[in-house]
mmCIF file of C-alpha atoms in Angstrom:
data_model
loop_
_atom_site.group_PDB
_atom_site.id
_atom_site.type_symbol
_atom_site.label_atom_id
_atom_site.label_comp_id
_atom_site.label_asym_id
_atom_site.label_seq_id
_atom_site.Cartn_x
_atom_site.Cartn_y
_atom_site.Cartn_z
ATOM 1 C CA SER A 1 -60.607 40.249 -32.743
ATOM 2 C CA ARG A 2 -57.270 41.526 -31.517
ATOM 3 C CA PRO A 3 -54.371 39.142 -30.839
ATOM 4 C CA ARG A 4 -54.031 37.950 -27.277
ATOM 5 C CA LEU A 5 -51.558 39.878 -25.213
ATOM 6 C CA HIS A 6 -48.421 37.957 -24.058
ATOM 7 C CA PRO A 7 -48.141 39.453 -20.531
ATOM 8 C CA HIS A 8 -50.411 38.545 -17.612
ATOM 9 C CA ILE A 9 -52.906 41.205 -17.335
ATOM 10 C CA VAL A 10 -53.765 42.459 -13.854
ATOM 11 C CA THR A 11 -56.604 44.919 -13.690
ATOM 12 C CA PHE A 12 -57.480 47.041 -10.634
ATOM 13 C CA ALA A 13 -61.142 48.037 -10.965
ATOM 14 C CA ASN A 14 -64.135 49.114 -8.912
ATOM 15 C CA GLU A 15 -66.967 51.401 -9.772
ATOM 16 C CA LYS A 16 -66.666 52.936 -6.269
ATOM 17 C CA GLY A 17 -63.830 55.439 -5.633
ATOM 18 C CA GLY A 18 -61.889 55.811 -2.426
ATOM 19 C CA VAL A 19 -61.141 52.151 -1.943
ATOM 20 C CA GLY A 20 -57.393 52.297 -2.584
ATOM 21 C CA LYS A 21 -57.181 51.009 -6.288
ATOM 22 C CA SER A 22 -54.134 53.081 -7.121
ATOM 23 C CA THR A 23 -52.368 52.513 -3.935
ATOM 24 C CA LEU A 24 -52.706 48.705 -4.387
ATOM 25 C CA ALA A 25 -51.757 48.960 -8.061
ATOM 26 C CA PHE A 26 -48.717 50.903 -7.088
ATOM 27 C CA HIS A 27 -47.521 48.576 -4.511
ATOM 28 C CA VAL A 28 -48.167 45.455 -6.542
ATOM 29 C CA ALA A 29 -46.260 46.956 -9.544
ATOM 30 C CA ILE A 30 -43.261 47.723 -7.346
ATOM 31 C CA ALA A 31 -43.310 44.556 -5.535
ATOM 32 C CA LEU A 32 -43.302 42.586 -8.858
ATOM 33 C CA ALA A 33 -40.454 44.782 -10.081
ATOM 34 C CA HIS A 34 -38.561 43.929 -6.860
ATOM 35 C CA ALA A 35 -39.042 40.221 -7.685
ATOM 36 C CA GLY A 36 -37.180 40.825 -10.965
ATOM 37 C CA GLN A 37 -40.267 40.824 -13.198
ATOM 38 C CA ARG A 38 -40.688 43.045 -16.287
ATOM 39 C CA VAL A 39 -43.667 45.188 -15.482
ATOM 40 C CA VAL A 40 -45.748 47.817 -17.400
ATOM 41 C CA ALA A 41 -48.058 50.015 -15.419
ATOM 42 C CA ILE A 42 -50.825 51.992 -17.185
ATOM 43 C CA ASP A 43 -52.918 54.604 -15.440
ATOM 44 C CA LEU A 44 -56.376 54.876 -17.051
ATOM 45 C CA ASP A 45 -57.520 57.764 -14.995
ATOM 46 C CA ARG A 46 -56.230 60.619 -17.093
ATOM 47 C CA ARG A 47 -57.655 63.148 -14.690
ATOM 48 C CA GLN A 48 -56.308 62.117 -11.278
ATOM 49 C CA ARG A 49 -53.176 60.187 -12.523
ATOM 50 C CA THR A 50 -52.359 58.891 -9.147
ATOM 51 C CA LEU A 51 -50.386 55.757 -10.252
ATOM 52 C CA GLU A 52 -48.535 57.800 -12.923
ATOM 53 C CA ARG A 53 -47.537 60.500 -10.497
ATOM 54 C CA GLY A 54 -46.377 57.999 -7.967
ATOM 55 C CA LEU A 55 -44.085 56.326 -10.462
ATOM 56 C CA THR A 56 -42.895 59.750 -11.756
ATOM 57 C CA TYR A 57 -42.068 60.748 -8.214
ATOM 58 C CA ARG A 58 -40.073 57.341 -7.987
ATOM 59 C CA CYS A 59 -37.886 58.324 -10.916
ATOM 60 C CA GLY A 60 -37.213 61.639 -9.343
ATOM 61 C CA THR A 61 -36.210 60.142 -6.109
ATOM 62 C CA ALA A 62 -33.779 57.592 -7.996
ATOM 63 C CA SER A 63 -32.204 60.580 -9.740
ATOM 64 C CA ASN A 64 -31.953 62.739 -6.729
ATOM 65 C CA LEU A 65 -30.387 60.120 -4.577
ATOM 66 C CA GLY A 66 -28.473 58.369 -7.256
ATOM 67 C CA VAL A 67 -29.793 54.930 -6.408
ATOM 68 C CA ALA A 68 -31.082 52.034 -8.456
ATOM 69 C CA LEU A 69 -34.814 51.383 -7.781
ATOM 70 C CA PRO A 70 -36.636 48.596 -9.487
ATOM 71 C CA THR A 71 -39.237 50.547 -11.517
ATOM 72 C CA PRO A 72 -41.902 49.462 -14.014
ATOM 73 C CA GLN A 73 -42.251 51.156 -17.507
ATOM 74 C CA PHE A 74 -45.460 53.399 -17.164
ATOM 75 C CA ALA A 75 -47.794 55.790 -18.943
ATOM 76 C CA VAL A 76 -51.182 57.370 -18.829
ATOM 77 C CA LEU A 77 -53.718 56.383 -21.332
ATOM 78 C CA ASP A 78 -54.685 59.886 -22.517
ATOM 79 C CA GLN A 79 -56.854 58.475 -25.491
ATOM 80 C CA PRO A 80 -59.342 56.031 -23.863
ATOM 81 C CA SER A 81 -59.636 53.601 -26.751
ATOM 82 C CA THR A 82 -58.660 49.788 -27.132
ATOM 83 C CA ALA A 83 -56.236 50.679 -30.004
ATOM 84 C CA SER A 84 -54.498 53.310 -27.930
ATOM 85 C CA LEU A 85 -54.280 50.701 -24.999
ATOM 86 C CA PHE A 86 -52.726 48.019 -27.220
ATOM 87 C CA GLN A 87 -50.276 50.486 -28.786
ATOM 88 C CA THR A 88 -49.176 51.641 -25.360
ATOM 89 C CA ILE A 89 -48.746 48.150 -23.998
ATOM 90 C CA ASN A 90 -46.750 47.021 -27.095
ATOM 91 C CA ARG A 91 -44.635 50.266 -27.096
ATOM 92 C CA LEU A 92 -43.660 49.987 -23.379
ATOM 93 C CA GLY A 93 -43.264 46.250 -23.212
ATOM 94 C CA ALA A 94 -44.797 43.575 -25.513
ATOM 95 C CA LYS A 95 -42.501 41.028 -23.800
ATOM 96 C CA ALA A 96 -43.267 42.205 -20.202
ATOM 97 C CA ASP A 97 -44.263 39.577 -17.691
ATOM 98 C CA PHE A 98 -47.117 41.616 -16.116
ATOM 99 C CA VAL A 99 -49.184 44.606 -17.257
ATOM 100 C CA ILE A 100 -50.797 46.547 -14.358
ATOM 101 C CA LEU A 101 -53.908 48.404 -15.483
ATOM 102 C CA ASP A 102 -55.421 50.963 -12.967
ATOM 103 C CA ALA A 103 -58.966 51.732 -13.989
ATOM 104 C CA ALA A 104 -60.846 54.937 -13.295
ATOM 105 C CA GLY A 105 -63.721 54.441 -10.859
ATOM 106 C CA ALA A 106 -66.646 54.876 -13.239
ATOM 107 C CA ASP A 107 -68.340 52.668 -15.887
ATOM 108 C CA SER A 108 -67.214 53.396 -19.472
ATOM 109 C CA PRO A 109 -66.268 51.565 -22.635
ATOM 110 C CA ILE A 110 -62.585 51.542 -21.800
ATOM 111 C CA PHE A 111 -63.406 50.609 -18.171
ATOM 112 C CA ARG A 112 -65.258 47.449 -19.486
ATOM 113 C CA ARG A 113 -62.464 46.735 -21.960
ATOM 114 C CA VAL A 114 -59.746 46.557 -19.249
ATOM 115 C CA VAL A 115 -61.972 44.447 -17.087
ATOM 116 C CA ALA A 116 -62.608 42.013 -20.044
ATOM 117 C CA LEU A 117 -58.864 41.917 -20.858
ATOM 118 C CA ALA A 118 -57.847 40.913 -17.227
ATOM 119 C CA ASP A 119 -56.392 37.619 -16.454
ATOM 120 C CA THR A 120 -56.582 38.650 -12.879
ATOM 121 C CA LEU A 121 -59.242 41.192 -11.850
ATOM 122 C CA VAL A 122 -58.584 42.852 -8.406
ATOM 123 C CA THR A 123 -61.282 44.679 -6.752
ATOM 124 C CA PRO A 124 -60.481 46.538 -3.499
ATOM 125 C CA VAL A 125 -63.341 47.115 -1.070
ATOM 126 C CA ASN A 126 -63.397 48.798 2.386
ATOM 127 C CA ALA A 127 -64.951 46.968 5.354
ATOM 128 C CA SER A 128 -68.371 48.463 4.717
ATOM 129 C CA PHE A 129 -71.724 47.209 3.539
ATOM 130 C CA VAL A 130 -71.764 50.370 1.256
ATOM 131 C CA ASP A 131 -68.971 48.834 -0.758
ATOM 132 C CA LEU A 132 -70.431 45.335 -0.678
ATOM 133 C CA GLU A 133 -73.586 46.703 -2.429
ATOM 134 C CA LEU A 134 -71.619 47.115 -5.646
ATOM 135 C CA LEU A 135 -70.751 43.473 -5.600
ATOM 136 C CA GLY A 136 -74.168 41.982 -4.621
ATOM 137 C CA ARG A 137 -77.270 42.673 -2.561
ATOM 138 C CA LEU A 138 -77.584 41.050 0.845
ATOM 139 C CA HIS A 139 -80.801 40.500 2.751
ATOM 140 C CA PRO A 140 -80.621 42.616 5.899
ATOM 141 C CA VAL A 141 -82.226 39.908 8.212
ATOM 142 C CA SER A 142 -81.104 36.586 6.707
ATOM 143 C CA SER A 143 -77.798 38.027 5.224
ATOM 144 C CA MET A 144 -78.351 35.756 2.214
ATOM 145 C CA PRO A 145 -77.127 36.988 -1.244
ATOM 146 C CA GLY A 146 -79.658 38.333 -3.687
ATOM 147 C CA CYS A 147 -79.140 39.740 -7.099
ATOM 148 C CA ALA A 148 -75.677 41.021 -8.218
ATOM 149 C CA GLY A 149 -74.768 44.645 -7.720
ATOM 150 C CA CYS A 150 -73.994 47.036 -10.568
ATOM 151 C CA PHE A 151 -70.309 46.138 -10.632
ATOM 152 C CA GLY A 152 -70.977 42.422 -10.056
ATOM 153 C CA GLN A 153 -73.378 42.333 -12.965
ATOM 154 C CA THR A 154 -70.664 43.858 -15.146
ATOM 155 C CA VAL A 155 -68.120 41.382 -14.240
ATOM 156 C CA ALA A 156 -70.551 38.442 -14.612
ATOM 157 C CA THR A 157 -71.418 39.603 -18.096
ATOM 158 C CA LEU A 158 -67.857 40.212 -19.361
ATOM 159 C CA ARG A 159 -67.003 36.757 -17.842
ATOM 160 C CA GLU A 160 -69.635 35.069 -19.833
ATOM 161 C CA GLU A 161 -68.781 36.931 -23.039
ATOM 162 C CA LYS A 162 -65.043 36.063 -22.671
ATOM 163 C CA LEU A 163 -65.702 32.384 -22.093
ATOM 164 C CA ALA A 164 -68.199 32.226 -25.137
ATOM 165 C CA HIS A 165 -65.421 33.470 -27.229
ATOM 166 C CA LYS A 166 -62.843 31.100 -25.721
ATOM 167 C CA MET A 167 -60.723 33.820 -24.620
ATOM 168 C CA GLY A 168 -59.983 32.456 -21.095
ATOM 169 C CA ARG A 169 -61.218 32.970 -17.669
ATOM 170 C CA ILE A 170 -61.190 36.090 -15.517
ATOM 171 C CA GLU A 171 -59.783 35.240 -12.145
ATOM 172 C CA TRP A 172 -61.635 37.694 -9.845
ATOM 173 C CA VAL A 173 -60.005 38.615 -6.470
ATOM 174 C CA VAL A 174 -61.808 40.926 -4.019
ATOM 175 C CA VAL A 175 -59.319 42.613 -1.704
ATOM 176 C CA LYS A 176 -60.442 43.739 1.775
ATOM 177 C CA ASN A 177 -58.430 46.960 1.913
ATOM 178 C CA ARG A 178 -57.865 49.949 4.294
ATOM 179 C CA VAL A 179 -58.983 47.868 7.322
ATOM 180 C CA ARG A 180 -58.846 49.964 10.531
ATOM 181 C CA ALA A 181 -58.100 48.493 13.944
ATOM 182 C CA ALA A 182 -61.328 50.095 15.290
ATOM 183 C CA GLU A 183 -63.452 48.056 12.897
ATOM 184 C CA LYS A 184 -62.968 44.739 14.492
ATOM 185 C CA ARG A 185 -66.584 44.360 15.504
ATOM 186 C CA GLN A 186 -67.893 45.324 12.010
ATOM 187 C CA LEU A 187 -65.269 43.299 10.290
ATOM 188 C CA ALA A 188 -66.734 40.054 11.588
ATOM 189 C CA ARG A 189 -70.105 40.908 9.815
ATOM 190 C CA VAL A 190 -68.389 42.108 6.749
ATOM 191 C CA ASP A 191 -66.130 38.848 6.569
ATOM 192 C CA ALA A 192 -69.176 36.712 6.800
ATOM 193 C CA ALA A 193 -71.098 38.702 4.108
ATOM 194 C CA LEU A 194 -68.037 38.634 1.786
ATOM 195 C CA GLN A 195 -67.831 34.794 2.233
ATOM 196 C CA ARG A 196 -71.374 34.354 1.181
ATOM 197 C CA LEU A 197 -70.855 36.773 -1.845
ATOM 198 C CA SER A 198 -67.746 34.963 -2.909
ATOM 199 C CA VAL A 199 -69.722 31.728 -3.387
ATOM 200 C CA ALA A 200 -72.620 33.470 -5.151
ATOM 201 C CA GLN A 201 -70.334 35.588 -7.413
ATOM 202 C CA ASP A 202 -67.352 33.298 -7.796
ATOM 203 C CA PHE A 203 -64.544 35.420 -6.474
ATOM 204 C CA ARG A 204 -61.594 34.776 -4.088
ATOM 205 C CA ILE A 205 -61.015 36.990 -1.011
ATOM 206 C CA ALA A 206 -57.616 38.485 -0.253
ATOM 207 C CA GLU A 207 -56.189 40.647 2.439
ATOM 208 C CA GLY A 208 -55.072 44.116 1.310
ATOM 209 C CA LEU A 209 -53.220 46.837 3.067
ATOM 210 C CA SER A 210 -54.345 48.141 6.417
ATOM 211 C CA GLU A 211 -55.203 51.757 7.025
ATOM 212 C CA ARG A 212 -51.881 52.904 8.314
ATOM 213 C CA VAL A 213 -49.690 55.982 7.765
ATOM 214 C CA ALA A 214 -46.909 53.587 6.631
ATOM 215 C CA PHE A 215 -48.413 53.121 3.200
ATOM 216 C CA ARG A 216 -49.169 56.852 2.524
ATOM 217 C CA GLU A 217 -46.048 58.505 3.967
ATOM 218 C CA LEU A 218 -43.770 57.711 1.124
ATOM 219 C CA PHE A 219 -46.180 58.506 -1.766
ATOM 220 C CA GLN A 220 -44.524 61.983 -2.437
ATOM 221 C CA PHE A 221 -41.251 60.103 -3.029
ATOM 222 C CA GLY A 222 -42.662 57.235 -5.058
ATOM 223 C CA LEU A 223 -41.320 54.712 -2.488
ATOM 224 C CA THR A 224 -42.685 51.683 -0.664
ATOM 225 C CA HIS A 225 -41.318 50.046 2.377
ATOM 226 C CA LEU A 226 -39.618 47.418 0.058
ATOM 227 C CA ASP A 227 -37.292 50.200 -1.150
ATOM 228 C CA LEU A 228 -35.781 51.589 2.039
ATOM 229 C CA GLU A 229 -33.073 48.918 2.245
ATOM 230 C CA LEU A 230 -31.771 50.098 -1.087
ATOM 231 C CA ILE A 231 -31.257 53.680 0.150
ATOM 232 C CA PRO A 232 -28.026 54.240 2.132
ATOM 233 C CA GLU A 233 -28.266 55.789 5.629
ATOM 234 C CA MET A 234 -32.036 55.417 5.589
ATOM 235 C CA THR A 235 -34.113 54.034 8.486
ATOM 236 C CA ARG A 236 -34.956 50.351 8.351
ATOM 237 C CA ALA A 237 -38.422 49.401 6.841
ATOM 238 C CA GLN A 238 -41.310 48.349 9.111
ATOM 239 C CA VAL A 239 -41.404 44.601 9.075
ATOM 240 C CA SER A 240 -45.164 44.706 9.358
ATOM 241 C CA SER A 241 -45.415 46.800 6.226
ATOM 242 C CA ARG A 242 -43.276 44.494 4.182
ATOM 243 C CA THR A 243 -45.195 41.480 5.413
ATOM 244 C CA GLU A 244 -48.458 42.880 4.326
ATOM 245 C CA ILE A 245 -47.115 43.641 0.920
ATOM 246 C CA SER A 246 -45.664 40.104 0.536
ATOM 247 C CA ALA A 247 -48.912 38.571 1.753
ATOM 248 C CA LEU A 248 -50.938 40.581 -0.839
ATOM 249 C CA ILE A 249 -48.808 39.233 -3.707
ATOM 250 C CA ALA A 250 -49.232 35.701 -2.388
ATOM 251 C CA ASP A 251 -52.978 36.139 -2.013
ATOM 252 C CA LEU A 252 -53.393 37.354 -5.575
ATOM 253 C CA GLY A 253 -51.812 34.047 -6.795
ATOM 254 C CA LEU A 254 -49.518 35.659 -9.319
ATOM 255 C CA LYS A 255 -46.894 33.303 -10.752
ATOM 256 C CA VAL A 256 -43.588 35.054 -10.321
ATOM 257 C CA GLU A 257 -40.454 33.501 -11.783
ATOM 258 C CA THR A 258 -37.134 34.263 -10.038
ATOM 259 C CA ARG A 259 -35.061 36.722 -12.165
ATOM 260 C CA ALA A 260 -32.631 39.547 -11.497
ATOM 261 C CA LYS A 261 -34.170 42.735 -10.561
ATOM 262 C CA SER A 262 -34.916 45.238 -13.325
ATOM 263 C CA SER A 263 -33.880 48.602 -12.005
ATOM 264 C CA GLY A 264 -34.628 52.281 -12.882
ATOM 265 C CA PRO A 265 -31.780 54.799 -13.461
ATOM 266 C CA THR A 266 -28.822 54.111 -11.376
ATOM 267 C CA ARG A 267 -27.421 57.634 -11.699
ATOM 268 C CA PRO A 268 -29.131 60.945 -12.118
ATOM 269 C CA GLY A 269 -29.676 62.077 -15.631
ATOM 270 C CA ALA A 270 -28.457 65.557 -14.622
ATOM 271 C CA ARG A 271 -25.886 66.600 -12.065
ATOM 272 C CA VAL A 272 -27.354 66.816 -8.533
ATOM 273 C CA LEU A 273 -25.700 69.165 -6.081
ATOM 274 C CA ARG A 274 -24.573 67.613 -2.759
ATOM 275 C CA ARG A 275 -26.646 70.000 -0.825
ATOM 276 C CA THR A 276 -29.673 69.148 -2.912
ATOM 277 C CA ARG A 277 -29.149 65.477 -2.206
ATOM 278 C CA GLN A 278 -28.697 66.123 1.538
ATOM 279 C CA ASP A 279 -31.871 68.167 1.657
ATOM 280 C CA PHE A 280 -33.711 65.468 -0.186
ATOM 281 C CA LYS A 281 -32.540 62.798 2.098
ATOM 282 C CA ALA A 282 -33.471 65.041 5.096
ATOM 283 C CA ALA A 283 -37.024 65.477 3.704
ATOM 284 C CA LEU A 284 -37.354 61.597 3.234
ATOM 285 C CA ALA A 285 -36.021 60.905 6.832
ATOM 286 C CA ALA A 286 -38.601 63.510 8.143
ATOM 287 C CA ALA A 287 -41.387 61.721 6.379
ATOM 288 C CA LEU A 288 -40.502 58.458 8.004
#
């Protein structure tokens, strides 16, 4: 019964933890901000707060270094209700281009609400049949899909309900995430299984971020490899890391209009001592 939200809603959700939802949500939000989009990011895991902490660290880095970093508006949903969610979105950016919702990894009323709200639903999975079980069952001999898994059933039900109320379609994208180089043999079987499930469950398959230190080393600073060129006297970003992030945005099929970058604070809110800034830069350089 609530009015349709103007921004494009991108929900990162899976009922299994440890698949990299918050990491993907963080990188997508930053990449969209770099493209000049007005972005709102909301962390629905009020206990872990991984997305919110990463963006808070980002603001601290911008202040300590005195640099402009494209940064989304962000918040944690402390009250898990639909009313609180809509109020938070409207408060942070009713005219935003994108709203990134990072759902906690457990079924709940607010979990189902943010899945139902999604224009694009992003579900990260590891290259493991344990993860695929949540999407759908596969026969161990024939490898043919059977009934939907618990999360697959949830998505199917919410899709049908949304279409019945003429509220649009949920574009479901399953992202193969945290792939390790040592998993190439297993990966061929997982790819074939995912392809069969994509037909049965009606989702698209996208490539996520590989399991590399490059995507974890900068978390304490709230940075991605897209940001390093904005920081004076800093090492150059890894081309492979930037390429993976760009490929992920392309695979998600998000419509991005060219616009000037929206930046965070260009100067520190409080005076930062030169020694403090030097120590901060040294710590960042050591992390790289």
